CSV table of C-alpha atoms in Angstrom, one decimal:
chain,number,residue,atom,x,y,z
A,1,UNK,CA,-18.0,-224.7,1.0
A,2,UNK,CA,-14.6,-225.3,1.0
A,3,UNK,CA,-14.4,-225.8,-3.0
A,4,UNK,CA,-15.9,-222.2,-3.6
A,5,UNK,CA,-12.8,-220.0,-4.4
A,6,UNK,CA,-11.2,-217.8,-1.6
A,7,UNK,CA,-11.4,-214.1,-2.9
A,8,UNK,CA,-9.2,-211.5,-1.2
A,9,UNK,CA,-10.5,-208.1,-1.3
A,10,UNK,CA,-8.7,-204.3,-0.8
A,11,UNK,CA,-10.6,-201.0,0.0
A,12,UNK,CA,-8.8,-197.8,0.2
A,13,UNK,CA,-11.4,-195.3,-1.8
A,14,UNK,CA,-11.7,-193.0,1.3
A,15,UNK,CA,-10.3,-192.9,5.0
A,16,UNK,CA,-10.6,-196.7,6.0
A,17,UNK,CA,-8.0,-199.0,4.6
A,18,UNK,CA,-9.8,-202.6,5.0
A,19,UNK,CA,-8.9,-206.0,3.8
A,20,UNK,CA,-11.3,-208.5,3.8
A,21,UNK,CA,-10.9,-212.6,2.4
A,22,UNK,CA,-14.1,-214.5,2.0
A,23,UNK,CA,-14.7,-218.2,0.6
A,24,UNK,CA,-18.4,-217.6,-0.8
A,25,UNK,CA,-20.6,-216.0,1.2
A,26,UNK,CA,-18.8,-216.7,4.3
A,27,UNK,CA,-16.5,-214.0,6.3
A,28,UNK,CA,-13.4,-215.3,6.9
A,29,UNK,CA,-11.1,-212.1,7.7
A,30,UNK,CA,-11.7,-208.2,7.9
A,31,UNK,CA,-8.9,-205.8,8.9
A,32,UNK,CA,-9.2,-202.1,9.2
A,33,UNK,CA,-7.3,-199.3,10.1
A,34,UNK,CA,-9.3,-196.4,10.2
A,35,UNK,CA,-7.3,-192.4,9.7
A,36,UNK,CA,-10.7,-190.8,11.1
A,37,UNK,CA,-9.3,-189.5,13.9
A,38,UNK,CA,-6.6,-187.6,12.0
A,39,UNK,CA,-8.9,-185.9,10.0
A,40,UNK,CA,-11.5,-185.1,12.9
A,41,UNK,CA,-9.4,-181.6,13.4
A,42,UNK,CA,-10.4,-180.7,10.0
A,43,UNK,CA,-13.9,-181.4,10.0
A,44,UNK,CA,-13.3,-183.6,7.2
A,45,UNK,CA,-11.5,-186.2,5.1
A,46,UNK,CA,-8.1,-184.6,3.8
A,47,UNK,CA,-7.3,-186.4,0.5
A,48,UNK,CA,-3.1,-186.1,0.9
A,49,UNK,CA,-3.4,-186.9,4.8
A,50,UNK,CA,-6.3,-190.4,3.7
A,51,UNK,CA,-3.3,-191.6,1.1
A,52,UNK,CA,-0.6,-191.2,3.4
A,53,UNK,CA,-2.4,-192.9,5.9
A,54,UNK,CA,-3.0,-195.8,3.4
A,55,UNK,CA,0.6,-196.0,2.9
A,56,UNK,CA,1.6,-197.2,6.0
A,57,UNK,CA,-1.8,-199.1,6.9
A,58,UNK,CA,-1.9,-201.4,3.9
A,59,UNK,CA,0.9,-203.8,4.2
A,60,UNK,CA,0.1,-204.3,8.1
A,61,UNK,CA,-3.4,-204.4,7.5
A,62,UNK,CA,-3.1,-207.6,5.2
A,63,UNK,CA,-0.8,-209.3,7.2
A,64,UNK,CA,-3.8,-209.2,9.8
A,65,UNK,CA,-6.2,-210.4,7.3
A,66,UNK,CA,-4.1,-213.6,6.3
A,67,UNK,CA,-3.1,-214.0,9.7
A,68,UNK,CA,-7.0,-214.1,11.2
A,69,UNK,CA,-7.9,-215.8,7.8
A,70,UNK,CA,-5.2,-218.4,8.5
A,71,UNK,CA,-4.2,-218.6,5.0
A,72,UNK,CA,-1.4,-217.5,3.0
A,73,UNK,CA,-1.2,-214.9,-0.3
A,74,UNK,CA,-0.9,-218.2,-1.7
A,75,UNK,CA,-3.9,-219.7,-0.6
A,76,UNK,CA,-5.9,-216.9,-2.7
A,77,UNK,CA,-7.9,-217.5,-5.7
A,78,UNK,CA,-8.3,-213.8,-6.9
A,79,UNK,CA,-7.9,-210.5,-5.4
A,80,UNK,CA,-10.3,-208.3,-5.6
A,81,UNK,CA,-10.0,-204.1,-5.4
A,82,UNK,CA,-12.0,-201.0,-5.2
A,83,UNK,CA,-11.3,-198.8,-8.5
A,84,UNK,CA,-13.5,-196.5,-8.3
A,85,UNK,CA,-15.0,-194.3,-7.2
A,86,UNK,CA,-13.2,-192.3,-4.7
A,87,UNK,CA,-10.5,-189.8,-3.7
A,88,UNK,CA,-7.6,-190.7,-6.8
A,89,UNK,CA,-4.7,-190.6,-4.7
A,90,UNK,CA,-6.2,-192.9,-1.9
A,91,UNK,CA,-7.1,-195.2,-4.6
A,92,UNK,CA,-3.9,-195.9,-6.4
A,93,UNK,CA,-2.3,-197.2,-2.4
A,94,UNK,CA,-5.3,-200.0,-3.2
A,95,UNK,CA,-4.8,-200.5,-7.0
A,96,UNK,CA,-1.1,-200.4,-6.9
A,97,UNK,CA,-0.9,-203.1,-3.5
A,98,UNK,CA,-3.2,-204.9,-5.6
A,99,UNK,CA,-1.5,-205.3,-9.1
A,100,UNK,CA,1.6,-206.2,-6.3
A,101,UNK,CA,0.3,-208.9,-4.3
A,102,UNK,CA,-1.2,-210.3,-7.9
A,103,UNK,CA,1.4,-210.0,-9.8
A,104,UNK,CA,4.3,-211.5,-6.7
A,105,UNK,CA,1.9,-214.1,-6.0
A,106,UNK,CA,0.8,-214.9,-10.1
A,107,UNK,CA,-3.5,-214.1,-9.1
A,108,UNK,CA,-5.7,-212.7,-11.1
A,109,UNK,CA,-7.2,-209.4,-10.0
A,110,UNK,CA,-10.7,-207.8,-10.3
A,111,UNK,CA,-11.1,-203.7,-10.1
A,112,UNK,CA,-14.7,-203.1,-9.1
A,113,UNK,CA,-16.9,-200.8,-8.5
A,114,UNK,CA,-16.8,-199.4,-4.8
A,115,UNK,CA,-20.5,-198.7,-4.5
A,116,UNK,CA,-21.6,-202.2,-6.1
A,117,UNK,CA,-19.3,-203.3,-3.4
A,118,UNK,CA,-21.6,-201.9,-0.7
A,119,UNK,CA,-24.7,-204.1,-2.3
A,120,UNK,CA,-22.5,-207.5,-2.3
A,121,UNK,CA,-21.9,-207.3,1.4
A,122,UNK,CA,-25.3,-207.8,1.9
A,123,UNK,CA,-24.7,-210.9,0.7
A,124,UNK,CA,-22.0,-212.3,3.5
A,125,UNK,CA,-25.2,-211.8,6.0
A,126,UNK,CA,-28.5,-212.9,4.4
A,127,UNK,CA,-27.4,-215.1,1.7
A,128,UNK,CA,-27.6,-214.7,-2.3
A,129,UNK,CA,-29.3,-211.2,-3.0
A,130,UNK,CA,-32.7,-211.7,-4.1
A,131,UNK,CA,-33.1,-210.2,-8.0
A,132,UNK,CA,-34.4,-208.0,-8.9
A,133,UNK,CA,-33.5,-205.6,-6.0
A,134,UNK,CA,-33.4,-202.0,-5.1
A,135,UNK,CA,-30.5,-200.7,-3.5
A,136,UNK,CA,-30.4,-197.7,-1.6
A,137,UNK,CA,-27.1,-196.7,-1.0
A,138,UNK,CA,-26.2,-193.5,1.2
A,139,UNK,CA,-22.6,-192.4,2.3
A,140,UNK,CA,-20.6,-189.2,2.8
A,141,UNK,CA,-19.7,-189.3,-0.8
A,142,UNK,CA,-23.1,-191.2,-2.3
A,143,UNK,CA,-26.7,-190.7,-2.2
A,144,UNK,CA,-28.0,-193.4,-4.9
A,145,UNK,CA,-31.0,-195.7,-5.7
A,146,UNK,CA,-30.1,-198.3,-7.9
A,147,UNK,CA,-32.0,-201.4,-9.5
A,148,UNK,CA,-30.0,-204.3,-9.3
A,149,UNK,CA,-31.4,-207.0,-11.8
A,150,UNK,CA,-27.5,-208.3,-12.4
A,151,UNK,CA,-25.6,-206.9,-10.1
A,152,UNK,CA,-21.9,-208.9,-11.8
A,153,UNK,CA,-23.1,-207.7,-15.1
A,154,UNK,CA,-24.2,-203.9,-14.1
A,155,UNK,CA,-26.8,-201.8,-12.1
A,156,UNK,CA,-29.4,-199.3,-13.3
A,157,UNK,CA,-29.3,-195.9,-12.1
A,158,UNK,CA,-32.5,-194.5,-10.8
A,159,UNK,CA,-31.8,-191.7,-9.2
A,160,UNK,CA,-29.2,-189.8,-7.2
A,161,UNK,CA,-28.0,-186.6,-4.8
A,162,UNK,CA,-28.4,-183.2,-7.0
A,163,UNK,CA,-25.9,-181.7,-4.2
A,164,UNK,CA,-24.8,-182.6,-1.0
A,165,UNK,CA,-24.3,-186.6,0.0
A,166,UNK,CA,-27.0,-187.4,2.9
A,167,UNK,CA,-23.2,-188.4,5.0
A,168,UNK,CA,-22.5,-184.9,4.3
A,169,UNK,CA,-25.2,-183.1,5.1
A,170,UNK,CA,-24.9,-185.2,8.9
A,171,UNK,CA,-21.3,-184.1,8.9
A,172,UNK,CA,-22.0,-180.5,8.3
A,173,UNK,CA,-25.2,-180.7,10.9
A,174,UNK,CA,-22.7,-182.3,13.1
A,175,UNK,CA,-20.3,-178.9,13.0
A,176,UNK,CA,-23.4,-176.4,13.1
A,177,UNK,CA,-24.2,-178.5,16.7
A,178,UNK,CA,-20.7,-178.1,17.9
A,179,UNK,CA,-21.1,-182.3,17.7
A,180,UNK,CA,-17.7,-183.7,16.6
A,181,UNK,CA,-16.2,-185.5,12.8
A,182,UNK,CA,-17.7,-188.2,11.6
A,183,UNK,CA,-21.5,-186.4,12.6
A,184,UNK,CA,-23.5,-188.8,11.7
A,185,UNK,CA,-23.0,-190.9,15.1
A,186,UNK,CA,-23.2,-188.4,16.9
A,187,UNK,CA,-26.4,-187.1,15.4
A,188,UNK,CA,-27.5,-190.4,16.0
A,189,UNK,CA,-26.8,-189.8,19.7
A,190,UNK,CA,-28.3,-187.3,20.2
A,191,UNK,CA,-31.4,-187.8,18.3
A,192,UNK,CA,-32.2,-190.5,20.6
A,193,UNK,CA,-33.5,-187.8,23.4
A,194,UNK,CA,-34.9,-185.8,20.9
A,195,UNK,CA,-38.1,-184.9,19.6
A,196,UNK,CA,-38.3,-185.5,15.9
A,197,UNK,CA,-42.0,-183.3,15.5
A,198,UNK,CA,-39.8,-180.6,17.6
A,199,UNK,CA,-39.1,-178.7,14.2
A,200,UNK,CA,-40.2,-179.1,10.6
A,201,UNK,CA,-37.6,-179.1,8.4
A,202,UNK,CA,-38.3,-179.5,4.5
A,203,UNK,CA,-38.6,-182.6,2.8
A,204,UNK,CA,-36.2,-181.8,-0.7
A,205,UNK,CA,-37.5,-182.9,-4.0
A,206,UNK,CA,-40.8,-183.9,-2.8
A,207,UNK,CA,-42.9,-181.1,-3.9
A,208,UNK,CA,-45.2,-182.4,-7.0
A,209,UNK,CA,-43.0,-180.0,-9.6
A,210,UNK,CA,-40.3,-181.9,-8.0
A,211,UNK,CA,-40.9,-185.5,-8.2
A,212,UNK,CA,-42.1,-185.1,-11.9
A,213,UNK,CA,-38.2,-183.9,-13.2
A,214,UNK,CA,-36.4,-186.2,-10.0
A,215,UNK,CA,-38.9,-188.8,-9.2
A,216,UNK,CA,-36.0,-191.0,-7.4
A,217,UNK,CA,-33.3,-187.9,-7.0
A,218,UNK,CA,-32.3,-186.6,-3.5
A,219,UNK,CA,-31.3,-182.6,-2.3
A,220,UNK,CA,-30.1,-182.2,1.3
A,221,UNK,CA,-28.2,-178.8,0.8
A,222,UNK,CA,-31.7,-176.7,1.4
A,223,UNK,CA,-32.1,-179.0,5.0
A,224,UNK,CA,-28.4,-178.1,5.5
A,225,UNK,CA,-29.2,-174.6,5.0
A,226,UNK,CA,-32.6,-174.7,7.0
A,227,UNK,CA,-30.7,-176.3,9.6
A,228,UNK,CA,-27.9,-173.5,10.1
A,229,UNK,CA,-30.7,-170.5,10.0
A,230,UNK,CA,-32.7,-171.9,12.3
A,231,UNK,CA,-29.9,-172.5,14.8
A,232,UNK,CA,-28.2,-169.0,14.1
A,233,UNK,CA,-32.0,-167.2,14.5
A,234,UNK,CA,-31.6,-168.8,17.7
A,235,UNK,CA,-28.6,-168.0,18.7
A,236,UNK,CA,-29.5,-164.4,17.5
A,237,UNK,CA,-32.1,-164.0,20.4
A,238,UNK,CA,-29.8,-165.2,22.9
A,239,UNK,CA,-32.0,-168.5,23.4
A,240,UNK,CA,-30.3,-172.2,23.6
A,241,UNK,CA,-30.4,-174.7,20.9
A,242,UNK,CA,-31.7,-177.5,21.9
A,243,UNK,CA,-29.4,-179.6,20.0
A,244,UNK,CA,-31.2,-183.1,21.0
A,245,UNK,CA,-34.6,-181.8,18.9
A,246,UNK,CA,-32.3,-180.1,16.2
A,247,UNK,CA,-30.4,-183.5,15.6
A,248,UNK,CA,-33.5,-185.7,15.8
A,249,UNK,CA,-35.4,-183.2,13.3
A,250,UNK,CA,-33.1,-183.0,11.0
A,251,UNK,CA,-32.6,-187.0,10.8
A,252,UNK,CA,-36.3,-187.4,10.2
A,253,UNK,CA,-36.3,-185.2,7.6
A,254,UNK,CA,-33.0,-187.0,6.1
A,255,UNK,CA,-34.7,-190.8,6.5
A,256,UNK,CA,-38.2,-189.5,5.7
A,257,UNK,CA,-37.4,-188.8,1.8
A,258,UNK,CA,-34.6,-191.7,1.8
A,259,UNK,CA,-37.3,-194.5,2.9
A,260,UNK,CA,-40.3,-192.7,0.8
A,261,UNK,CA,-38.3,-192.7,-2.4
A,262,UNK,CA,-36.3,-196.2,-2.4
A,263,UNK,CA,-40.3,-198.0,-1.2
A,264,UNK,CA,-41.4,-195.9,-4.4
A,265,UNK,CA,-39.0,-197.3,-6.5
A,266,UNK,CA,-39.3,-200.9,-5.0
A,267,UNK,CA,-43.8,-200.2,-5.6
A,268,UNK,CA,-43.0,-198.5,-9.3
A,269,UNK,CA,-40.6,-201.7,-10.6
A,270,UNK,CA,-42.2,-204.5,-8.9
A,271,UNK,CA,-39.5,-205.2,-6.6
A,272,UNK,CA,-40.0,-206.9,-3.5
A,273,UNK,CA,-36.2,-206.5,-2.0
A,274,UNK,CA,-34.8,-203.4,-0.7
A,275,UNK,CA,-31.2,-203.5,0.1
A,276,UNK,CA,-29.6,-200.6,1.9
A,277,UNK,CA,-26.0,-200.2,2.0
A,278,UNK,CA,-23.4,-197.3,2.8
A,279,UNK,CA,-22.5,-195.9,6.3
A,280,UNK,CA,-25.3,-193.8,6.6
A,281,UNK,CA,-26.9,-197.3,6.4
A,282,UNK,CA,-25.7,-197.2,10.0
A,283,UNK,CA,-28.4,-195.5,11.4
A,284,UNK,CA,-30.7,-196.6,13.9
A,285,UNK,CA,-33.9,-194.5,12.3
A,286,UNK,CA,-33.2,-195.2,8.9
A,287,UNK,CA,-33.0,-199.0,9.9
A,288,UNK,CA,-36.0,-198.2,11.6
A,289,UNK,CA,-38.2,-196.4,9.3
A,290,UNK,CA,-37.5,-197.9,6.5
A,291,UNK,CA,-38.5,-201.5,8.0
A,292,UNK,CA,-41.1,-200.0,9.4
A,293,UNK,CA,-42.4,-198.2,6.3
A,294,UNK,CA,-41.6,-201.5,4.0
A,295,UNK,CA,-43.7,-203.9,6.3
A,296,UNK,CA,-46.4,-202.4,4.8
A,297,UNK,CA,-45.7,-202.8,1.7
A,298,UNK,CA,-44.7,-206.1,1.3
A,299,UNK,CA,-41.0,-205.5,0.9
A,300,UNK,CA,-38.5,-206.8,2.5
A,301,UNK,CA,-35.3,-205.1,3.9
A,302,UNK,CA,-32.1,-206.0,3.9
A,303,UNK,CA,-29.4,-203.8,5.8
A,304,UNK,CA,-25.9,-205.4,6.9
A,305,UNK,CA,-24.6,-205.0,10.3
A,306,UNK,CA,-23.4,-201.4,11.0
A,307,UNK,CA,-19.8,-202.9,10.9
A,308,UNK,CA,-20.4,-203.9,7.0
A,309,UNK,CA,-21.9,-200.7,6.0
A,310,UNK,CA,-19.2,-198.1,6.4
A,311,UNK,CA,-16.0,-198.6,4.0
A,312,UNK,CA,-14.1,-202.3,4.7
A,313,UNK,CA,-12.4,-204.6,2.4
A,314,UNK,CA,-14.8,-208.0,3.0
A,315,UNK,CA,-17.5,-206.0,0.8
A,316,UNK,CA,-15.0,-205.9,-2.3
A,317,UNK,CA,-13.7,-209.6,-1.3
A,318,UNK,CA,-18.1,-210.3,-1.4
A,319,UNK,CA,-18.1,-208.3,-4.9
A,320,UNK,CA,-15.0,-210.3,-6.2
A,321,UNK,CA,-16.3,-213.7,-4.7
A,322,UNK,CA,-19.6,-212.8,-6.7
A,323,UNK,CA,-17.5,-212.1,-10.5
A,324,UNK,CA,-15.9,-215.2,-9.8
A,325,UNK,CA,-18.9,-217.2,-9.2
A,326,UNK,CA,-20.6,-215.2,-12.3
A,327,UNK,CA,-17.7,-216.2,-14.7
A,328,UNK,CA,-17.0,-212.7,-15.0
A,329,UNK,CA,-13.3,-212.2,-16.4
A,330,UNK,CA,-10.8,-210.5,-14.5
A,331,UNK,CA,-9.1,-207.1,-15.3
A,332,UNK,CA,-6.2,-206.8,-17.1
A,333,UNK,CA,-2.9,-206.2,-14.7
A,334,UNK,CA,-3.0,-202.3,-16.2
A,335,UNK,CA,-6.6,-201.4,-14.7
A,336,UNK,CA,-6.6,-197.8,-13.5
A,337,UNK,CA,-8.0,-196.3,-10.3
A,338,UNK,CA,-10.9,-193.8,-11.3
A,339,UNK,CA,-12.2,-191.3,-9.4
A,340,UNK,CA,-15.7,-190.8,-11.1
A,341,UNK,CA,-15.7,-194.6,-12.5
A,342,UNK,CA,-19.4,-194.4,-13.2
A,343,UNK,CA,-22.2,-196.7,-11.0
A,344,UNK,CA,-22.9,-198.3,-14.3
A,345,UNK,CA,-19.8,-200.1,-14.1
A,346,UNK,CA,-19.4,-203.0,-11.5
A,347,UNK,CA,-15.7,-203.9,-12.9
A,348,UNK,CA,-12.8,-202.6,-14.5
């Protein structure tokens, strides 16, 4: 509609600096520039090398938006920026551009939460989120169930990673395969000529002793660990790893306790929507189990695109566009970046 407001939106909480304008839930504009490939050599994301590479991406990477957009700074409503959480010195590039662009172009300007950001995107592909919903949301950084039942006023925790970030855990699996940075892709790959029955590794926090103290909490560092001695015994006896079964082991046992506990946690509330977000959301088996899985139950899932699940800027323009729409107020022009801004909080 072209009365609904037009809601810019910045994300620079990792290695992607994205800028994304929506006018409701429609898409209008999303430019990335990714640094992934300059921290491929490390085997991971190098906080000083991410905010340098925001630096020089963030100004060109909004001209692009406005310019595919074909609007102005002018033409926005409210701009709309990822907080929290995040590597700090990647997120002040994003606050401070924001608190610029707002304050040059007299906007108001809405700090939000960077993982409610990956449930709103949803939204710019199915439509208004049903709630209540359950949202599953699983990254390099984040391993989380939530319960949405307001998702501008805040989110529920359920439950959470104990220890490593299922995105992680793929990365590090990646480097134990000699499979290249970002691993879970790759993984992905290879998995595909796998056989997932080939090797059984454990299931964390699914024992009975387990689910009674973290009912809806995940643990991938023992499959991590499992994963490197059984490739090193291996190795050990001189014998090849068949890195096809290894990959597509290991990502059953990953999706196997991600789908089993977010479909509990959809059974246990009543909650017929499951919303999965993140870039590990990205995967073809977790798209697939967990349809599969939720058929059966009744519940329906929602995953967007693989382009809207990993880090962009048209999930915090969807997050902003929702506040807006909610009446939610925006953040004063002195709103901080915070690393460990807490899930509870959806804005700043």
């Amino acid at each position: 509609m072209a009365d609904e407001p037009l809601i810019l939106g910045i994300e620079t909480s990792c290695d992607e600096t994205g800028v994304g304008i929506v006018r409701g839930h429609t898409l209008l504009a999303d430019a990335l520039a990714s640094s992934v490939q300059e921290h491929a050599r490390f085997g991971g994301v190098v906080p000083e090398v991410a905010s340098r590479a925001h630096l020089e991406a963030i100004v060109p990477t909004m001209d692009r938006a406005l310019a595919e957009a074909g609007v102005t700074i002018a033409d926005i409503d409210a701009i709309a920026v990822t907080a929290g959480p995040g590597l700090a010195g990647a997120l002040l590039v994003g606050v401070a551009a924001a608190k610029g662009y707002a304050l040059a172009a007299e906007k108001p300007v809405y700090g939000v939460n960077h993982l409610a950001a990956h449930v709103a995107v949803d939204a710019l592909e199915h439509g208004p989120l049903p709630q209540p919903a359950v949202a599953l949301l699983v990254s390099g950084g984040h391993s989380s169930l939530l319960l949405v039942d307001d998702l501008a006023r805040g989110v529920t925790p359920l439950g959470a990673t104990i220890d490593d970030a299922a995105g992680e855990a793929f990365d590090k699996v990646a480097r134990l395969l000699g499979l290249p940075f970002p691993g879970g892709p790759h993984i992905d790959r290879e998995a595909r000529a796998g056989d997932a029955a080939a090797i059984g590794f454990p299931r964390g926090l699914t024992a009975a002793r387990d689910l009674a103290a973290h009912r809806y909490d995940f643990s991938f560092s023992g499959l991590k660990t499992a994963v490197a001695r059984w490739v090193e015994a291996r190795e050990r006896a001189g014998e090849p790893v068949p890195v096809a079964d290894v990959a597509a082991s290991f990502q059953e046992a990953v999706c196997d306790v991600l789908t089993a506990k977010a479909l509990a946690a959809c059974q246990a509330h009543g909650v017929e929507t499951l919303v999965i977000g993140g870039g590990v959301a990205a995967n073809s088996r977790l798209r697939a189990l967990a349809e599969h899985r939720a058929a059966k139950l009744g519940v329906r899932v929602r995953v967007p695109r693989p382009g809207l699940c990993t880090d962009n800027g048209a999930m915090v323009a969807a997050l902003g566009s929702h506040l807006v729409a909610s009446g939610v107020a925006p953040s004063r022009l002195d709103l901080p970046a915070d690393s460990a801004l807490p899930l509870t909080t959806v804005s700043v």
